[in-house]
Coordinates of C-alpha atoms in Angstrom, one line a residue:
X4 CA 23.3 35.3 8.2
X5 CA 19.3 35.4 7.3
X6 CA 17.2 33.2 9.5
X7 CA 13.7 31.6 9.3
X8 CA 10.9 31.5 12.3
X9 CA 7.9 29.8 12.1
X10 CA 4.9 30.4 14.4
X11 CA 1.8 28.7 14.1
X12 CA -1.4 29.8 15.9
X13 CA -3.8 32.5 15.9
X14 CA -2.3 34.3 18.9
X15 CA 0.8 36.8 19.1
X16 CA 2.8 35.7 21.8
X17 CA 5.1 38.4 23.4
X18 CA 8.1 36.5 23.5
X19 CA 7.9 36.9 19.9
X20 CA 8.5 40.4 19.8
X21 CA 11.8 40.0 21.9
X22 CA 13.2 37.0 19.7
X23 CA 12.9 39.3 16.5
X24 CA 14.6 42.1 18.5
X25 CA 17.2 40.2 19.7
X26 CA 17.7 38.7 16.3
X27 CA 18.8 42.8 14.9
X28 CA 20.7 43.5 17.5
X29 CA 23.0 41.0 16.4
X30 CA 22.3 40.3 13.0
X31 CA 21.7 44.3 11.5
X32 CA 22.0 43.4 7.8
X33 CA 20.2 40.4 8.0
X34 CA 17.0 38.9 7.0
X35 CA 14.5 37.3 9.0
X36 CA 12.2 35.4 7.2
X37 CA 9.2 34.7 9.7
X38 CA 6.7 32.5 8.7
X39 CA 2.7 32.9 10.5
X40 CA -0.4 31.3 9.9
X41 CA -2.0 34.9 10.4
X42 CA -0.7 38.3 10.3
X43 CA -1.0 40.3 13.5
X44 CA -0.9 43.9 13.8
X45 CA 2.4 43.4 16.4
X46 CA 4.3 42.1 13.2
X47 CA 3.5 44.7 11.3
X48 CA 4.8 47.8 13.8
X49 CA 7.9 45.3 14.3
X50 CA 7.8 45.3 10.4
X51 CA 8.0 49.1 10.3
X52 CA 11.0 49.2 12.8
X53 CA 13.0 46.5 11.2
X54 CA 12.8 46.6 6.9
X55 CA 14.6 43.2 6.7
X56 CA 11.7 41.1 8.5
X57 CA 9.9 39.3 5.9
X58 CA 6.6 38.3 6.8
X59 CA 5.2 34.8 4.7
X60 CA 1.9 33.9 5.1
X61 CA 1.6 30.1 5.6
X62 CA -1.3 30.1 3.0
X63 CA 0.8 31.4 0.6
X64 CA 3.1 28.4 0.6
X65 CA 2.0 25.8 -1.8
X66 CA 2.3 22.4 -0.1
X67 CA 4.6 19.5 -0.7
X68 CA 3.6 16.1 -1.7
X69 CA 5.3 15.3 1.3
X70 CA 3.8 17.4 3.5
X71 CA 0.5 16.6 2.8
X72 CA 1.3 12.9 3.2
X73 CA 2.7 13.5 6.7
X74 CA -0.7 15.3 7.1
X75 CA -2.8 12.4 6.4
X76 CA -0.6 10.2 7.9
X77 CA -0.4 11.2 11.0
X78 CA -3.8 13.1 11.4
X79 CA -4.6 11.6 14.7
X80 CA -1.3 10.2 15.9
X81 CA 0.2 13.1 17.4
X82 CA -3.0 15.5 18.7
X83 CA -3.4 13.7 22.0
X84 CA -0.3 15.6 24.0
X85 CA -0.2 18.9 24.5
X86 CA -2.8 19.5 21.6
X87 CA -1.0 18.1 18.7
X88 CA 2.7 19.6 19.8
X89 CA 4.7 17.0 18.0
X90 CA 2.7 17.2 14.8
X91 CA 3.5 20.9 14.9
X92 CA 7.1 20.7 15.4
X93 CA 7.6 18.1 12.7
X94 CA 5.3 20.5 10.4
X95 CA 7.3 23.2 10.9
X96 CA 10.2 21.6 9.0
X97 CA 8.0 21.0 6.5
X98 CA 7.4 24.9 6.0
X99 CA 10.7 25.7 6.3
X100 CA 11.6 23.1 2.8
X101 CA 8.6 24.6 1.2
X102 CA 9.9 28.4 1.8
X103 CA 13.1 27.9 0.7
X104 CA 12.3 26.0 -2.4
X105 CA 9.5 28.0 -3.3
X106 CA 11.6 31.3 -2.7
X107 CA 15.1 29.7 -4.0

């Protein structure tokens, strides 16, 4: 079973660290496809002690029509909680379509 993560943000929170470990204990032959906005130097020692992570860099995912129409849609509607949580959740699913068709 191969998964996909996606964190935005440009800080490396340490619960991420346990999630990917948790993720090999139980999945060994797996891949973990983990998409960032920015690579962090954590990723890449987790990178050296598990092959089958896959870092994506966001910027390297070519947007959707869609996704830039939710974008402009809802530039303002969503940033007034929690500093735009609910736009970020919905983007993430966004990502996630973009990965896998991108990647096939």
């Amino acid at each position: 079973m191969n998964a996909i993560i996606v964190h935005g943000g440009k800080t490396f929170a340490p619960y991420i660290s346990d999630c990917i470990e948790q993720f090999f204990i139980f999945n060994k032959s797996s891949t973990l496809f983990f998409i960032v906005d920015d690579s962090f130097a954590e990723l890449d020692a987790l990178k050296q002690k598990y092959p089958k992570l896959e870092i994506i860099l966001r910027k390297s995912l070519k947007k959707s029509f869609e996704h830039k129409f939710y974008l402009l849609a809802n530039r303002s509607a969503h940033n007034r909680w929690r500093g735009g949580f609910w736009r970020y959740v919905v983007e993430r699913f966004f990502l996630i379509q973009e990965f896998m068709q991108q990647t096939g």
